[in-house]
PDB file of C-alpha atoms in Angstrom:
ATOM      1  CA  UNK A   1       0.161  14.740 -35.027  1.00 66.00           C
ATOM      2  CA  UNK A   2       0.035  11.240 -34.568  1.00 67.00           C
ATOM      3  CA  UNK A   3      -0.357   8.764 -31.713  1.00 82.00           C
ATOM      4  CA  UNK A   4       0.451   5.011 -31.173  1.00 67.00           C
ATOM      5  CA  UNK A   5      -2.103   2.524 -31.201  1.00 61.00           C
ATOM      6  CA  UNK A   6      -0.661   1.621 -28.083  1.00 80.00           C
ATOM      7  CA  UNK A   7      -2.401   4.501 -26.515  1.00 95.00           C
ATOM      8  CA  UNK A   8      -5.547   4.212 -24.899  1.00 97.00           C
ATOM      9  CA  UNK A   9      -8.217   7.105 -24.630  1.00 98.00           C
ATOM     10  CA  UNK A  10     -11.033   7.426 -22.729  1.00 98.00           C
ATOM     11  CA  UNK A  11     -13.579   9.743 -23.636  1.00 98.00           C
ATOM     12  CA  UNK A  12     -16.912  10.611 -21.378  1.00 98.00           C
ATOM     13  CA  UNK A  13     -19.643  11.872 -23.226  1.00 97.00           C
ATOM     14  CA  UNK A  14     -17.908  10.573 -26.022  1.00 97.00           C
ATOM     15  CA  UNK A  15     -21.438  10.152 -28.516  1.00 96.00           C
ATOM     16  CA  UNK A  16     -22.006  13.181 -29.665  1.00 94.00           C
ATOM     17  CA  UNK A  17     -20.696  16.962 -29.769  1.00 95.00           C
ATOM     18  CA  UNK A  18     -17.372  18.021 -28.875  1.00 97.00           C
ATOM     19  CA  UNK A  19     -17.136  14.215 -27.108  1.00 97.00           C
ATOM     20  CA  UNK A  20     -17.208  12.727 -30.508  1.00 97.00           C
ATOM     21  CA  UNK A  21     -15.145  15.288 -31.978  1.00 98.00           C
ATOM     22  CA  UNK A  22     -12.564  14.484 -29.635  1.00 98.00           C
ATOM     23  CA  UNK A  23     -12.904  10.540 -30.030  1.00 98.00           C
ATOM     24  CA  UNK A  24     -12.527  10.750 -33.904  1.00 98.00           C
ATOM     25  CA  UNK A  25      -9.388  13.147 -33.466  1.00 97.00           C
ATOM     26  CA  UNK A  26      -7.781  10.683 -31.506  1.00 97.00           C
ATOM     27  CA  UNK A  27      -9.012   7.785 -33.686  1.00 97.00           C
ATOM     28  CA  UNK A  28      -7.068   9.143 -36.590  1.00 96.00           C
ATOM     29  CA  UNK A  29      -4.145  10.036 -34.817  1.00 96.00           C
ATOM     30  CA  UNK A  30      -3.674   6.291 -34.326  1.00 95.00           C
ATOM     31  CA  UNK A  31      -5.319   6.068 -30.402  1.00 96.00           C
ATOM     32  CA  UNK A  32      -7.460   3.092 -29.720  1.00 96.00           C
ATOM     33  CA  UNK A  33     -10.365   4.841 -28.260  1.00 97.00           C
ATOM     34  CA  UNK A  34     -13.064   3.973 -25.614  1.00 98.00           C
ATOM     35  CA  UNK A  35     -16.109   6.107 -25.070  1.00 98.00           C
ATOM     36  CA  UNK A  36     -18.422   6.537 -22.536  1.00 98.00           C
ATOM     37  CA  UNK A  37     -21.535   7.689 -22.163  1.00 96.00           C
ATOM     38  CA  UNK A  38     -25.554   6.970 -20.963  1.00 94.00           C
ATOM     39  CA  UNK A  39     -27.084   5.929 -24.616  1.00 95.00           C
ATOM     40  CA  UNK A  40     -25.828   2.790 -25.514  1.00 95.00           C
ATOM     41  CA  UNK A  41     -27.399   3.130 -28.667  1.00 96.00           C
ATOM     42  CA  UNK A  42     -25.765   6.548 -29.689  1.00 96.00           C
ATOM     43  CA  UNK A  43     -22.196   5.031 -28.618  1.00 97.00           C
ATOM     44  CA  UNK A  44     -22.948   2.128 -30.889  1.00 97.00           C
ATOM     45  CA  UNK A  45     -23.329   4.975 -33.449  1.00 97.00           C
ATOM     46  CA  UNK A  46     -20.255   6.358 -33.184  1.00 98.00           C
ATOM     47  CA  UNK A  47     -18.527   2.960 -33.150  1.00 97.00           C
ATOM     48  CA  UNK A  48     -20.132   2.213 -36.406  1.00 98.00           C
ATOM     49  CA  UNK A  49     -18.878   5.527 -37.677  1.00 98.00           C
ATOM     50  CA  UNK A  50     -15.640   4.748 -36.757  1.00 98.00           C
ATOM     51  CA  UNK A  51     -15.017   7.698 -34.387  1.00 98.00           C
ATOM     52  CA  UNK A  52     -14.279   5.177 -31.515  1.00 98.00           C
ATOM     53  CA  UNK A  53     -13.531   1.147 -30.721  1.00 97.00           C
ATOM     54  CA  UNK A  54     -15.173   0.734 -27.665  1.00 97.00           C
ATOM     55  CA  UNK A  55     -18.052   1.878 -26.125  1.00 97.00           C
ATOM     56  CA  UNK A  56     -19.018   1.659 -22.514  1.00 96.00           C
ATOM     57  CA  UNK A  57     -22.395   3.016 -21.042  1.00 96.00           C
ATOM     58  CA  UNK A  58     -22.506   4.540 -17.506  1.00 96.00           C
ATOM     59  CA  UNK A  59     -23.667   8.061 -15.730  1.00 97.00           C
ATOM     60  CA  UNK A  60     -20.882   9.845 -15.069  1.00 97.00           C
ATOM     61  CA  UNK A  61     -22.166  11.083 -11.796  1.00 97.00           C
ATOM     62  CA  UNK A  62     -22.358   7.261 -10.215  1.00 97.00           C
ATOM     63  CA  UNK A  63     -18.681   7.003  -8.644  1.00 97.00           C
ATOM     64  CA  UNK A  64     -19.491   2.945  -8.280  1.00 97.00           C
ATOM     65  CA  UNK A  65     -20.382   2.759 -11.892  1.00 97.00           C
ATOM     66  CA  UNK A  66     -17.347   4.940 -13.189  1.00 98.00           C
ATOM     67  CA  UNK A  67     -15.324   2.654 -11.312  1.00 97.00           C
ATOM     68  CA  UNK A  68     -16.627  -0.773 -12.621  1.00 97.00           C
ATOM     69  CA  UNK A  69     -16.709   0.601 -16.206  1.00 97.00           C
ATOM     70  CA  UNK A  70     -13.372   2.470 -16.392  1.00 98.00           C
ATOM     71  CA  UNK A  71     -11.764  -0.829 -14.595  1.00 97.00           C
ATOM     72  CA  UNK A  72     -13.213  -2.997 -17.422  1.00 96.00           C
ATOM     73  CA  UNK A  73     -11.602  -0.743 -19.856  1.00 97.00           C
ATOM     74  CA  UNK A  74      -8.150  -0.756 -18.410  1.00 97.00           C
ATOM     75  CA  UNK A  75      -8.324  -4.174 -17.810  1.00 97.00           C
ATOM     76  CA  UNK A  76      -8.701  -4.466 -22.474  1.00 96.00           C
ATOM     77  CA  UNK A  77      -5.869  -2.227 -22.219  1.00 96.00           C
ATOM     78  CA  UNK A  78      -4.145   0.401 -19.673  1.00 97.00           C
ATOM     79  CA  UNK A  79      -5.367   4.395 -19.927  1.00 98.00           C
ATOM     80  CA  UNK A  80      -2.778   6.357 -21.224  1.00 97.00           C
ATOM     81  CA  UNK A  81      -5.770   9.336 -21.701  1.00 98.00           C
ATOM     82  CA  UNK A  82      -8.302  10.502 -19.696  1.00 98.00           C
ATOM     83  CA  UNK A  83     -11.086  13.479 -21.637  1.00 98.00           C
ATOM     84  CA  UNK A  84     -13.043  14.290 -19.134  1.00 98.00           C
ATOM     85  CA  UNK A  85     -15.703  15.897 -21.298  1.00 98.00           C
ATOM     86  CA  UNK A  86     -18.875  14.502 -19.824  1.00 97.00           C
ATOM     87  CA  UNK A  87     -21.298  17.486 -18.882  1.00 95.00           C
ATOM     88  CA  UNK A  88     -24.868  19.407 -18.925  1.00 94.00           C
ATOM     89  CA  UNK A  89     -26.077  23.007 -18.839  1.00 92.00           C
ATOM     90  CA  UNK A  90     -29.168  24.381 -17.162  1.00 91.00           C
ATOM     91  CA  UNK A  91     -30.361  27.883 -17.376  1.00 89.00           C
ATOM     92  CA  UNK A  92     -32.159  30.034 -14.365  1.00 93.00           C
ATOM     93  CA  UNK A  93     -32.157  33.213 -12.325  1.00 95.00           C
ATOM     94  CA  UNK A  94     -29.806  32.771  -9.111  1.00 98.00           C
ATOM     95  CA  UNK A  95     -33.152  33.213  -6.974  1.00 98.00           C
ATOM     96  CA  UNK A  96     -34.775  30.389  -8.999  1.00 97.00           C
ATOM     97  CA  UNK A  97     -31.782  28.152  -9.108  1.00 98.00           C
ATOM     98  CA  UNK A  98     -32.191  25.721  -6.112  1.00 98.00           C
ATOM     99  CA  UNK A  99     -29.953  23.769  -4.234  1.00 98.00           C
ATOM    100  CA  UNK A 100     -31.241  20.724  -6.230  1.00 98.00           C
ATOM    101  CA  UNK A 101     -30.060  22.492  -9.453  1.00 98.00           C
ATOM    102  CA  UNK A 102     -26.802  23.882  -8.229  1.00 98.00           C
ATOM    103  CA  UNK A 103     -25.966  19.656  -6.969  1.00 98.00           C
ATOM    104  CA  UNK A 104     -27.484  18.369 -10.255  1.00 98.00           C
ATOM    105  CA  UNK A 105     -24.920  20.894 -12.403  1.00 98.00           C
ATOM    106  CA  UNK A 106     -22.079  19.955  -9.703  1.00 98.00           C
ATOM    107  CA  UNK A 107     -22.375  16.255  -9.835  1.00 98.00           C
ATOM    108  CA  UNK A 108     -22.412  15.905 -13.639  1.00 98.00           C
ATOM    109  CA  UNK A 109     -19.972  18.750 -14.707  1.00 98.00           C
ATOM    110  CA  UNK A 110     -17.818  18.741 -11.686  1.00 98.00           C
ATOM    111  CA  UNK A 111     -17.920  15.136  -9.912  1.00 98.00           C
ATOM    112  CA  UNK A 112     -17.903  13.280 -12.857  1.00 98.00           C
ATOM    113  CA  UNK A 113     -14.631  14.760 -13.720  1.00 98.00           C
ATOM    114  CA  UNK A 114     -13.623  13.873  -9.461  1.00 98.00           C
ATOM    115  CA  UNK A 115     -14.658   9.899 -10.360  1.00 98.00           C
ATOM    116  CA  UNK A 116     -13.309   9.652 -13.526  1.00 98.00           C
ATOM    117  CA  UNK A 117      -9.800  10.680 -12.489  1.00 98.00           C
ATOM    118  CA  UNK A 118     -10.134   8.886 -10.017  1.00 98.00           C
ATOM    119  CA  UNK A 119     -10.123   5.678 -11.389  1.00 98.00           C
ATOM    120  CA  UNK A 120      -7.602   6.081 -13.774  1.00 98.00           C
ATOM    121  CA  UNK A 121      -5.119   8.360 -11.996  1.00 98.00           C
ATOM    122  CA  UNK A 122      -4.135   5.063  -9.540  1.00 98.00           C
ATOM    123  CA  UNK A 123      -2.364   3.213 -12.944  1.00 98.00           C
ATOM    124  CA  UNK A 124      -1.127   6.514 -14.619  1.00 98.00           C
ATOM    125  CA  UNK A 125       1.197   7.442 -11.705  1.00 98.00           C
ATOM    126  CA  UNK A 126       2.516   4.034 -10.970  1.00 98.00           C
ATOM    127  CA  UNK A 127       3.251   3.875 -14.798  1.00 97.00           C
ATOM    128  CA  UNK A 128       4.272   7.323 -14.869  1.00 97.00           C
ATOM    129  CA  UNK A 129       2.503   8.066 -17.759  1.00 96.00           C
ATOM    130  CA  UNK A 130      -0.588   9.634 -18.391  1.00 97.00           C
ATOM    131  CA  UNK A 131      -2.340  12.773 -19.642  1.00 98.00           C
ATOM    132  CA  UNK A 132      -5.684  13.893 -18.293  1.00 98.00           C
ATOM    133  CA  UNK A 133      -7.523  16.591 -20.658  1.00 98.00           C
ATOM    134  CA  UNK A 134     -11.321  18.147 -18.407  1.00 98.00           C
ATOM    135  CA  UNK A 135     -13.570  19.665 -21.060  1.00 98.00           C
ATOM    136  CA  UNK A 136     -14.446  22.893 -19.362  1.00 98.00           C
ATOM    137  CA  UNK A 137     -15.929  25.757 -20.422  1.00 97.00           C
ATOM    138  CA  UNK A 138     -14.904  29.658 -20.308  1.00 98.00           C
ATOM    139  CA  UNK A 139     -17.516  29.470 -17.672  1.00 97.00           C
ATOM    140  CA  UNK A 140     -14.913  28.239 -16.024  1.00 98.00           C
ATOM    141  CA  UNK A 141     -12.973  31.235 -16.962  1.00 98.00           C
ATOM    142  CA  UNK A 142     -15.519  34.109 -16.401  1.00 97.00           C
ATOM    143  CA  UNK A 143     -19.145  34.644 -15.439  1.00 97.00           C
ATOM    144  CA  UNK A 144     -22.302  34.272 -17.509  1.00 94.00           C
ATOM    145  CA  UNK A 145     -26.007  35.583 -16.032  1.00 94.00           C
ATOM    146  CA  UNK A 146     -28.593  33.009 -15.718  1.00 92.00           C
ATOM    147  CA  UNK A 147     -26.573  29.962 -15.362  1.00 95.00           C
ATOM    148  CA  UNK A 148     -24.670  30.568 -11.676  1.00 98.00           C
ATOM    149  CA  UNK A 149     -24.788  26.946 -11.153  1.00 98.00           C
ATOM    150  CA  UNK A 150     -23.331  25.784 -13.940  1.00 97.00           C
ATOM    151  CA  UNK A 151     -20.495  28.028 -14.156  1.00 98.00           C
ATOM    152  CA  UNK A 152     -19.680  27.103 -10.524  1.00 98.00           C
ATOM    153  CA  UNK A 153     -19.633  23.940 -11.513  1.00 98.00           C
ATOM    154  CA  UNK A 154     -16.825  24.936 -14.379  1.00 98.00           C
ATOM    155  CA  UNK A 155     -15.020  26.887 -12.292  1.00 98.00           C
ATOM    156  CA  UNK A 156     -14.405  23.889  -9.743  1.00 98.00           C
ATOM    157  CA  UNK A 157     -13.165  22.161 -12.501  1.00 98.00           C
ATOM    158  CA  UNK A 158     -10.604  24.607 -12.905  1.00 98.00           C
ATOM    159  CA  UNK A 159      -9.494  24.505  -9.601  1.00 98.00           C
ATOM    160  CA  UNK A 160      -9.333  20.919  -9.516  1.00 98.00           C
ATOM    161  CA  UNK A 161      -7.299  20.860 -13.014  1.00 98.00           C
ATOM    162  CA  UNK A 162      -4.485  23.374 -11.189  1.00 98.00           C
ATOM    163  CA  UNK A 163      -4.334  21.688  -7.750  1.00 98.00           C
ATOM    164  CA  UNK A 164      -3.748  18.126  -9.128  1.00 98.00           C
ATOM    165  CA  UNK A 165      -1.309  19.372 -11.816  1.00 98.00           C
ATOM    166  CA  UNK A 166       0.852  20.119  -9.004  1.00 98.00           C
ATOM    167  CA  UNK A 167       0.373  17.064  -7.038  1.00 98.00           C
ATOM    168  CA  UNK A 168       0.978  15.135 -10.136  1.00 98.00           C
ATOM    169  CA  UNK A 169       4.056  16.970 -11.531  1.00 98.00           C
ATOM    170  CA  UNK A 170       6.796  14.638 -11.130  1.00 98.00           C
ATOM    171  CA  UNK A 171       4.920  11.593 -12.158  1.00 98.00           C
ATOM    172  CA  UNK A 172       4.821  12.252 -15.866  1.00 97.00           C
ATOM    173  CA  UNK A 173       1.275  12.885 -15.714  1.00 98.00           C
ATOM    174  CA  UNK A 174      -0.031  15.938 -16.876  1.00 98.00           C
ATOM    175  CA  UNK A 175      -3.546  17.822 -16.123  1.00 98.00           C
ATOM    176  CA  UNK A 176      -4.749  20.547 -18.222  1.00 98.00           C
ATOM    177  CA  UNK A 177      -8.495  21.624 -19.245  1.00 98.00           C
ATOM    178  CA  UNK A 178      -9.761  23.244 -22.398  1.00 98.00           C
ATOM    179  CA  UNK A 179     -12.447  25.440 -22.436  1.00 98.00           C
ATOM    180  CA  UNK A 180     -14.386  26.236 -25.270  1.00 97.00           C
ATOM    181  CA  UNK A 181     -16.867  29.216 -26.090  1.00 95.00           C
ATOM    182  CA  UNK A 182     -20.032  29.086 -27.223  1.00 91.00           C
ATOM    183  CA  UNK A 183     -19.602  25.935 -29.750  1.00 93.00           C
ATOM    184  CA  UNK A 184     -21.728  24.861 -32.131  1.00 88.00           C
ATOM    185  CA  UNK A 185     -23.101  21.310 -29.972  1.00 81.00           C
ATOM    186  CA  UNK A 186     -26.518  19.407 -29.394  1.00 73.00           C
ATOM    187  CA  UNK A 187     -25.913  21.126 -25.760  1.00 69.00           C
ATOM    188  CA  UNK A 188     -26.054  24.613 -27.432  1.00 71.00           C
ATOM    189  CA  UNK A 189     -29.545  23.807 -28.845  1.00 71.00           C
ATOM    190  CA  UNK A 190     -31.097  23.637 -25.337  1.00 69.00           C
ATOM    191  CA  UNK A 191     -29.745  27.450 -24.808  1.00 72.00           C
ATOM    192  CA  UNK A 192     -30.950  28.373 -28.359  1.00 73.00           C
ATOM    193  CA  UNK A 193     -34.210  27.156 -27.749  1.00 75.00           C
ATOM    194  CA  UNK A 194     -34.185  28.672 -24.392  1.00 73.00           C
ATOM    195  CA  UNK A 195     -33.634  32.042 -26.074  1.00 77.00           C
ATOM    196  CA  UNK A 196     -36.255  31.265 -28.239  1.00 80.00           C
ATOM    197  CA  UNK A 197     -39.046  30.297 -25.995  1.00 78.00           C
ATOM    198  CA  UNK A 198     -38.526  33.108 -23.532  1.00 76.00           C
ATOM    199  CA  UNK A 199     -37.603  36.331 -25.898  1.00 79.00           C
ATOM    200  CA  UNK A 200     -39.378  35.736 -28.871  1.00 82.00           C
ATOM    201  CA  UNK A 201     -36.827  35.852 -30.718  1.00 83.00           C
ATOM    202  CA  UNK A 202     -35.948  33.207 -34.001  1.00 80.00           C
ATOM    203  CA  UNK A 203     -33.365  30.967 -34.613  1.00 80.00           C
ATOM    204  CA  UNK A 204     -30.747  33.113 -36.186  1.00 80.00           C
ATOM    205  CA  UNK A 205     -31.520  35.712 -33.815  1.00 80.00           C
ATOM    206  CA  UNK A 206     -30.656  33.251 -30.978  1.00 79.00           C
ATOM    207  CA  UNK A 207     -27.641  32.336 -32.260  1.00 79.00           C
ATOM    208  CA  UNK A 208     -26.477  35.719 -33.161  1.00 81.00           C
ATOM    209  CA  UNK A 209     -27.366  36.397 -29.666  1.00 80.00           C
ATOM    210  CA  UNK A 210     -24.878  33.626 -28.220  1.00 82.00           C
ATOM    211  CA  UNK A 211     -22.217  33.815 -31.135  1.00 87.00           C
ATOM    212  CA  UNK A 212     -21.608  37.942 -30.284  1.00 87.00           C
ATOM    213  CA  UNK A 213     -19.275  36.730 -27.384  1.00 90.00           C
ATOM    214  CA  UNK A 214     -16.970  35.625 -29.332  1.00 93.00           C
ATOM    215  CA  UNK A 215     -15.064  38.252 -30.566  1.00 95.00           C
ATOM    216  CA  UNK A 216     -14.416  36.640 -33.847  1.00 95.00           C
ATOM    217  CA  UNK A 217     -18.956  36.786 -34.160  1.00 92.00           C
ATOM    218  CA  UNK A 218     -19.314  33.058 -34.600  1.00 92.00           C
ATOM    219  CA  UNK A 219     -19.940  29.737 -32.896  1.00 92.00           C
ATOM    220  CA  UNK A 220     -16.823  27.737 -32.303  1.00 95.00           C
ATOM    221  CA  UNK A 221     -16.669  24.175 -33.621  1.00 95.00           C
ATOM    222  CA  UNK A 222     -16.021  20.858 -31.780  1.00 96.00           C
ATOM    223  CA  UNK A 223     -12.844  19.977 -34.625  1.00 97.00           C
ATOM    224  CA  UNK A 224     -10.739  22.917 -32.921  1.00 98.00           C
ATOM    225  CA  UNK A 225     -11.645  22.045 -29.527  1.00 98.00           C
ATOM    226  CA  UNK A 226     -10.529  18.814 -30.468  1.00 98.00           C
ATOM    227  CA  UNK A 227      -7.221  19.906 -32.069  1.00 98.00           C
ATOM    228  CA  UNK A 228      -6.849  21.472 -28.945  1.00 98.00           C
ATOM    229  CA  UNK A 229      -6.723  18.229 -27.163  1.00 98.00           C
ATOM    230  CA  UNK A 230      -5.342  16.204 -29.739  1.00 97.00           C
ATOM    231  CA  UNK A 231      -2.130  18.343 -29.322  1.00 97.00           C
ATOM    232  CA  UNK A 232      -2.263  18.325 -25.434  1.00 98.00           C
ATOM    233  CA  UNK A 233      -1.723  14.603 -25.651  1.00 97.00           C
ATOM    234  CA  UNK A 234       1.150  14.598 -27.407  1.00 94.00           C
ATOM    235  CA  UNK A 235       4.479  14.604 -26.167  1.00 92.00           C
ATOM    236  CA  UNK A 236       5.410  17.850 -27.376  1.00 94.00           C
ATOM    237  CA  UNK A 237       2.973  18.954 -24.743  1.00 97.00           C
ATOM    238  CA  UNK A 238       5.112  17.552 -21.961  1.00 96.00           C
ATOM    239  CA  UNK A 239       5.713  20.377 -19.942  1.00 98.00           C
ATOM    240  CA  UNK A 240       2.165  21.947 -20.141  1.00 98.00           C
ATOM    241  CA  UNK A 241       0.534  21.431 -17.267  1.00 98.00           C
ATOM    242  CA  UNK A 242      -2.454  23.111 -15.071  1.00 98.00           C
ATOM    243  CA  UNK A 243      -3.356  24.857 -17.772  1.00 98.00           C
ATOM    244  CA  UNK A 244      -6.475  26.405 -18.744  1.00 98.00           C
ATOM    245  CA  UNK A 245      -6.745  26.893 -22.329  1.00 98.00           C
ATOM    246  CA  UNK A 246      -9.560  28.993 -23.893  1.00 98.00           C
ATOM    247  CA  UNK A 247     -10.817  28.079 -27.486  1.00 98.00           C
ATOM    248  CA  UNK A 248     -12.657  30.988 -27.856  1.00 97.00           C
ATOM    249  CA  UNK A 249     -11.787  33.388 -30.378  1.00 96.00           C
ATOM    250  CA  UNK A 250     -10.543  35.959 -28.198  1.00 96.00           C
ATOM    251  CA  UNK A 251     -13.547  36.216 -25.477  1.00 96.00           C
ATOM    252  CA  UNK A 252     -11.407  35.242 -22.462  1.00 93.00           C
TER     253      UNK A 252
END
């Protein structure tokens, strides 16, 4: 699938993982591409790489920063894309997970998602165009032990995703989420080292341990979560909307 130049995606946590998959799908689809994210030095990276064009360094959490930075991107040129991916996964009991924890999960994977579409939403609906793609998670699908916070977080995503797709319906805008299992990311090594550090258990065990949710027994990779996207912003995706699509081999 391929996508005019003239098309302008913004990516948050756009330097590494699924992020960067994304960014480099929509690089070769023809996009011009700006990502976003907290080390400056990673995004140059990925610039270098040519998985982006622009890079633009700010914590998606910060609604005043999200809205300087994503202004000085449309003002290079007007966002045609939002990928909401930005996000970060702790791991606790529910009786150890504190109301500190439970904001810190909501404010990354939930409110950065609230400030990022809301800067860019303003110019999509008065151009009446615009697709808006939230990473999610099938946490947002389902529940997981040990990480209550998190998938909370993931879940309010999901609501957000179906309420605004309705709001949004007749002003050729689309919202939809994707929401990947278990993939293999430099998030994922914080839960296999996790596993590690608290059952003994090595590496491969680990993995095996995280990969047996998927019924097809492996990790996913970021490439199909980003094929997943890359087709959601095309126009033969026009009429999907408030979606919730699982890239999971079968778990959800």
């Amino acid at each position: 699938m391929s996508l005019s130049r003239s098309s302008h995606a913004l990516v948050t946590g756009g330097g590494r993982g699924i992020g960067r998959a994304i960014a480099a799908s929509l690089v070769q689809a023809g996009a011009t591409v700006t990502i976003m994210g907290r080390n400056r030095a990673v995004l140059d990276e990925v610039i270098a790489a040519g998985d982006a064009h622009h890079a633009l360094s700010a914590d998606v959490s910060d609604q005043a920063a999200m809205q300087a930075v994503i202004a000085e991107a449309a003002n290079r040129q007007p966002i045609d894309i939002l990928v909401a991916n930005a996000g970060a996964a702790e791991s606790a009991p529910f009786l150890k997970s504190d109301a500190a924890l439970f904001q810190c999960m909501m404010d990354v994977n939930f409110m950065g998602v609230v400030h990022a579409v809301h800067a860019v939403l303003p110019d999509m609906v008065a151009r009446r165009q615009g697709r808006i793609i939230a990473v999610a998670s099938t946490a947002g699908l389902k529940g997981y032990g040990y990480v209550s916070a998190y998938v909370a977080a993931k879940h309010a995503v999901i609501g957000l995703v179906r309420s605004l797709a309705l709001e949004v319906a007749t002003k050729n805008v689309t919202v939809n989420a994707v929401c990947p299992g278990f993939t293999e990311t430099d998030l994922l090594e914080g839960s296999i080292d996790n596993i590690m550090s608290k059952t003994g258990r090595t590496r491969e065990q680990a993995i095996a341990e995280l990969a047996k949710h998927n019924p097809q027994g492996r990790l996913v990779q970021p490439a199909e979560v980003a094929d997943a996207v890359l087709w959601l912003c095309g126009a033969g995706a026009g009429s999907i909307t408030g979606q919730s699509i699982a890239v999971a081999g079968g778990e959800v």
